[in-house]
Amino acid sequence: GAGVSQTPSNKVTEKGKYVELRCDPISGHTALYWYRQSLGQGPEFLIYFQGTGAADDSGLPNDRFFAVRPEGSVSTLKIQRTERGDSAVYLCASSLGQGTPLHFGNGTRLTVT
Amino acid sequence: SQQGEEDPQALSIQEGENATMNCSYKTSINNLQWYRQNSGRGLVHLILIRSNEREKHSGRLRVTLDTSKKSSSLLITASRAADTASYFCATDLLQGGKLIFGQGTELSVKP
């Protein structure tokens, strides 16, 4: 079956611009996660949705970052006024719920110039 | 902040040898999971061990968990060149639903 799909796979933007990153989870997965990964590092937790609501957004670095999942399926991570330090691979994952394995997409590589 | 610490950071072995990676964590967990990541790709789930389990096997993988020491190990037996990847432990915290990843071990298996 289809896995987790992330679009775009690559995004280059200028400092100060707004970007949206999309995640299509596996059908039927109620939990959805966003992580950020820099080169040579482990994934850094950003936010976790259970259904439509953000169950834990403690990993969002500041108020420039926002994520939504309005219908409990597709999620969008939004970054305002991008900074060069936002450059990283943004990973999305979905699961059947807490305590079950995560299924990851291949990520969106964001480069802020 | 990262909860898990893994060692070694990098490991280089010959095909056929066993590879052992260790993970330590700080707070109480529901379960601990191991993932693999090939360069430029997303992570792939390998194995999940619950807090009331001490050892689990899956094919050539063996995972142990010692909750008193807050540590886990991943053993890959009879390694193959295709096992070359980064391996991450991740802890499912007792409070909340998020999964926190360690920094990873980069494994290189030479043919």
CSV table of C-alpha atoms in Angstrom, one decimal:
chain,number,residue,atom,x,y,z
A,1,GLY,CA,0.0,0.0,0.0
A,2,ALA,CA,1.0,3.6,-0.2
A,3,GLY,CA,3.4,5.0,2.3
A,4,VAL,CA,3.7,8.4,3.8
A,5,SER,CA,4.1,11.0,1.1
A,6,GLN,CA,5.8,14.4,1.5
A,7,THR,CA,5.8,17.2,-1.0
A,8,PRO,CA,7.8,18.9,-2.2
A,9,SER,CA,10.9,16.7,-1.9
A,10,ASN,CA,13.1,19.7,-2.2
A,11,LYS,CA,12.4,23.4,-1.5
A,12,VAL,CA,14.8,26.3,-2.0
A,13,THR,CA,13.6,29.6,-0.7
A,14,GLU,CA,15.0,33.0,0.1
A,15,LYS,CA,15.4,34.3,3.6
A,16,GLY,CA,12.3,36.0,4.9
A,17,LYS,CA,9.9,34.0,2.6
A,18,TYR,CA,7.0,31.8,3.7
A,19,VAL,CA,6.9,28.1,3.0
A,20,GLU,CA,4.4,25.2,3.3
A,21,LEU,CA,5.4,21.6,3.5
A,22,ARG,CA,2.8,18.9,3.0
A,23,CYS,CA,2.5,15.4,4.4
A,24,ASP,CA,0.0,12.7,3.3
A,25,PRO,CA,0.0,10.0,6.0
A,26,ILE,CA,-0.9,6.4,5.6
A,27,SER,CA,-4.7,6.0,5.3
A,28,GLY,CA,-6.2,5.1,8.7
A,29,HIS,CA,-3.3,6.4,10.7
A,30,THR,CA,-4.6,8.7,13.4
A,31,ALA,CA,-1.3,10.0,14.7
A,32,LEU,CA,1.0,12.2,12.7
A,33,TYR,CA,4.4,13.6,13.6
A,34,TRP,CA,6.7,16.3,12.3
A,35,TYR,CA,10.5,16.1,12.9
A,36,ARG,CA,13.4,18.2,11.7
A,37,GLN,CA,16.8,16.6,11.0
A,38,SER,CA,20.1,18.3,10.4
A,39,LEU,CA,23.0,16.6,8.8
A,40,GLY,CA,24.6,14.0,11.1
A,41,GLN,CA,21.9,14.5,13.8
A,42,GLY,CA,19.0,12.5,14.9
A,43,PRO,CA,15.4,13.6,14.2
A,44,GLU,CA,14.3,16.5,16.4
A,45,PHE,CA,10.7,16.4,17.5
A,46,LEU,CA,8.5,19.3,16.4
A,47,ILE,CA,4.8,18.5,16.8
A,48,TYR,CA,2.5,15.5,17.2
A,49,PHE,CA,-1.2,15.3,16.1
A,50,GLN,CA,-3.7,12.8,17.4
A,51,GLY,CA,-6.6,13.2,14.9
A,52,THR,CA,-7.1,16.9,14.1
A,53,GLY,CA,-5.7,18.3,17.3
A,54,ALA,CA,-2.1,19.0,18.2
A,55,ALA,CA,-1.5,16.7,21.1
A,56,ASP,CA,2.0,18.1,21.7
A,57,ASP,CA,3.6,21.1,20.0
A,58,SER,CA,6.4,21.5,22.5
A,59,GLY,CA,9.1,21.0,19.9
A,60,LEU,CA,8.1,23.9,17.6
A,61,PRO,CA,11.2,26.2,17.9
A,62,ASN,CA,9.2,29.5,17.9
A,63,ASP,CA,6.1,31.2,16.7
A,64,ARG,CA,7.3,31.3,13.1
A,65,PHE,CA,6.4,27.6,12.9
A,66,PHE,CA,2.9,26.3,12.7
A,67,ALA,CA,1.2,23.1,11.7
A,68,VAL,CA,-2.3,22.1,10.9
A,69,ARG,CA,-4.2,18.9,10.2
A,70,PRO,CA,-7.8,20.2,9.6
A,71,GLU,CA,-9.5,16.9,8.6
A,72,GLY,CA,-7.3,14.5,10.6
A,73,SER,CA,-5.4,13.3,7.5
A,74,VAL,CA,-3.2,15.6,5.5
A,75,SER,CA,-1.0,17.9,7.5
A,76,THR,CA,0.8,21.1,6.5
A,77,LEU,CA,3.8,22.5,8.3
A,78,LYS,CA,4.0,26.3,7.8
A,79,ILE,CA,7.2,28.4,8.3
A,80,GLN,CA,7.0,32.2,8.3
A,81,ARG,CA,9.8,34.6,7.7
A,82,THR,CA,12.3,31.8,7.0
A,83,GLU,CA,15.8,32.0,8.3
A,84,ARG,CA,19.0,30.3,7.1
A,85,GLY,CA,19.0,28.3,10.3
A,86,ASP,CA,15.7,26.7,9.3
A,87,SER,CA,17.5,24.8,6.6
A,88,ALA,CA,17.2,21.0,7.3
A,89,VAL,CA,15.3,17.9,6.2
A,90,TYR,CA,11.7,18.0,7.5
A,91,LEU,CA,10.4,14.5,8.2
A,92,CYS,CA,6.8,13.5,8.6
A,93,ALA,CA,5.6,10.2,10.1
A,94,SER,CA,2.3,8.6,10.8
A,95,SER,CA,1.2,5.7,13.1
A,96,LEU,CA,-1.9,3.9,14.3
A,97,GLY,CA,-1.5,5.7,17.7
A,98,GLN,CA,0.6,6.1,20.7
A,99,GLY,CA,2.9,3.1,21.3
A,100,THR,CA,2.9,1.9,17.8
A,101,PRO,CA,5.7,2.1,15.2
A,102,LEU,CA,6.1,5.3,13.1
A,103,HIS,CA,6.1,5.1,9.3
A,104,PHE,CA,8.2,7.9,7.8
A,105,GLY,CA,8.1,9.7,4.5
A,106,ASN,CA,11.4,10.5,2.7
A,107,GLY,CA,11.3,14.1,3.9
A,108,THR,CA,11.4,17.6,2.4
A,109,ARG,CA,14.9,19.1,2.1
A,110,LEU,CA,14.4,22.8,2.9
A,111,THR,CA,17.2,25.2,1.9
A,112,VAL,CA,17.0,28.8,2.9
A,113,THR,CA,19.4,31.1,1.0
B,1,SER,CA,16.3,18.4,23.5
B,2,GLN,CA,17.3,14.8,22.8
B,3,GLN,CA,16.5,12.1,25.4
B,4,GLY,CA,18.7,9.3,24.1
B,5,GLU,CA,22.4,9.0,23.7
B,6,GLU,CA,23.9,6.4,21.5
B,7,ASP,CA,27.3,4.9,21.3
B,8,PRO,CA,29.4,4.5,19.4
B,9,GLN,CA,28.7,7.4,17.1
B,10,ALA,CA,30.3,5.4,14.3
B,11,LEU,CA,31.2,1.8,13.9
B,12,SER,CA,33.1,0.1,11.1
B,13,ILE,CA,33.1,-3.7,10.8
B,14,GLN,CA,33.7,-6.5,8.2
B,15,GLU,CA,30.9,-8.4,6.6
B,16,GLY,CA,30.0,-11.4,8.8
B,17,GLU,CA,30.9,-9.7,12.1
B,18,ASN,CA,28.4,-8.7,14.7
B,19,ALA,CA,27.5,-5.1,15.3
B,20,THR,CA,26.4,-3.8,18.7
B,21,MET,CA,25.0,-0.4,19.3
B,22,ASN,CA,24.0,1.0,22.7
B,23,CYS,CA,21.4,3.6,23.7
B,24,SER,CA,20.9,5.3,27.1
B,25,TYR,CA,18.0,7.5,28.1
B,26,LYS,CA,16.9,9.6,30.9
B,27,THR,CA,13.2,9.4,31.8
B,28,SER,CA,10.6,6.6,32.2
B,29,ILE,CA,9.3,5.1,29.0
B,30,ASN,CA,6.4,3.1,27.6
B,31,ASN,CA,8.6,1.4,25.0
B,32,LEU,CA,11.9,1.9,23.1
B,33,GLN,CA,12.2,1.5,19.4
B,34,TRP,CA,15.0,1.1,16.9
B,35,TYR,CA,15.0,2.7,13.4
B,36,ARG,CA,17.3,2.5,10.5
B,37,GLN,CA,18.0,5.3,8.0
B,38,ASN,CA,19.8,5.0,4.7
B,39,SER,CA,21.5,8.1,3.4
B,40,GLY,CA,18.9,10.6,2.0
B,41,ARG,CA,15.9,8.5,3.0
B,42,GLY,CA,13.3,8.4,5.7
B,43,LEU,CA,13.6,6.2,8.8
B,44,VAL,CA,12.4,2.6,8.8
B,45,HIS,CA,11.1,0.9,11.9
B,46,LEU,CA,13.1,-2.2,12.9
B,47,ILE,CA,11.9,-3.3,16.3
B,48,LEU,CA,9.9,-2.2,19.3
B,49,ILE,CA,10.5,-3.4,22.9
B,50,ARG,CA,8.0,-2.6,25.7
B,51,SER,CA,9.1,-1.5,29.1
B,52,ASN,CA,8.1,-4.8,30.7
B,53,GLU,CA,10.2,-6.8,28.2
B,54,ARG,CA,13.9,-7.5,28.6
B,55,GLU,CA,14.8,-9.0,25.2
B,56,LYS,CA,13.3,-9.3,21.7
B,57,HIS,CA,14.5,-10.9,18.5
B,58,SER,CA,13.6,-10.2,14.9
B,59,GLY,CA,15.6,-12.1,12.2
B,60,ARG,CA,19.3,-11.1,12.7
B,61,LEU,CA,18.3,-8.4,15.2
B,62,ARG,CA,18.4,-8.8,18.9
B,63,VAL,CA,17.4,-6.0,21.3
B,64,THR,CA,17.8,-5.8,25.0
B,65,LEU,CA,16.3,-3.4,27.5
B,66,ASP,CA,17.4,-2.7,31.0
B,67,THR,CA,15.0,-0.2,32.6
B,68,SER,CA,16.9,-0.1,35.8
B,69,LYS,CA,20.0,1.2,33.9
B,70,LYS,CA,17.8,3.1,31.4
B,71,SER,CA,19.7,1.5,28.5
B,72,SER,CA,19.2,-0.6,25.5
B,73,SER,CA,21.3,-2.4,23.0
B,74,LEU,CA,20.8,-3.5,19.4
B,75,LEU,CA,22.8,-6.4,18.1
B,76,ILE,CA,23.0,-7.2,14.4
B,77,THR,CA,24.4,-10.7,13.8
B,78,ALA,CA,26.3,-11.8,10.7
B,79,SER,CA,26.3,-8.3,9.2
B,80,ARG,CA,26.1,-7.7,5.5
B,81,ALA,CA,27.2,-4.7,3.4
B,82,ALA,CA,23.5,-3.9,2.9
B,83,ASP,CA,23.3,-3.2,6.7
B,84,THR,CA,25.4,-0.1,6.2
B,85,ALA,CA,23.1,2.8,7.5
B,86,SER,CA,22.5,5.0,10.5
B,87,TYR,CA,20.7,3.4,13.4
B,88,PHE,CA,18.6,5.4,15.9
B,89,CYS,CA,17.0,4.5,19.2
B,90,ALA,CA,13.8,6.3,20.1
B,91,THR,CA,12.0,6.4,23.4
B,92,ASP,CA,8.2,6.6,23.7
B,93,LEU,CA,7.9,8.7,26.9
B,94,LEU,CA,5.6,7.6,29.7
B,95,GLN,CA,4.0,11.0,29.7
B,96,GLY,CA,2.8,12.2,26.4
B,97,GLY,CA,2.8,10.5,23.0
B,98,LYS,CA,5.9,11.9,21.3
B,99,LEU,CA,8.8,9.7,20.3
B,100,ILE,CA,12.2,11.2,21.1
B,101,PHE,CA,15.2,10.1,19.0
B,102,GLY,CA,18.9,9.7,19.9
B,103,GLN,CA,21.8,11.0,17.8
B,104,GLY,CA,22.3,7.7,16.0
B,105,THR,CA,25.1,5.3,15.3
B,106,GLU,CA,26.6,5.3,11.8
B,107,LEU,CA,27.3,1.7,10.8
B,108,SER,CA,29.6,0.8,8.0
B,109,VAL,CA,29.9,-2.8,6.9
B,110,LYS,CA,32.8,-3.5,4.6
B,111,PRO,CA,32.5,-6.4,2.1
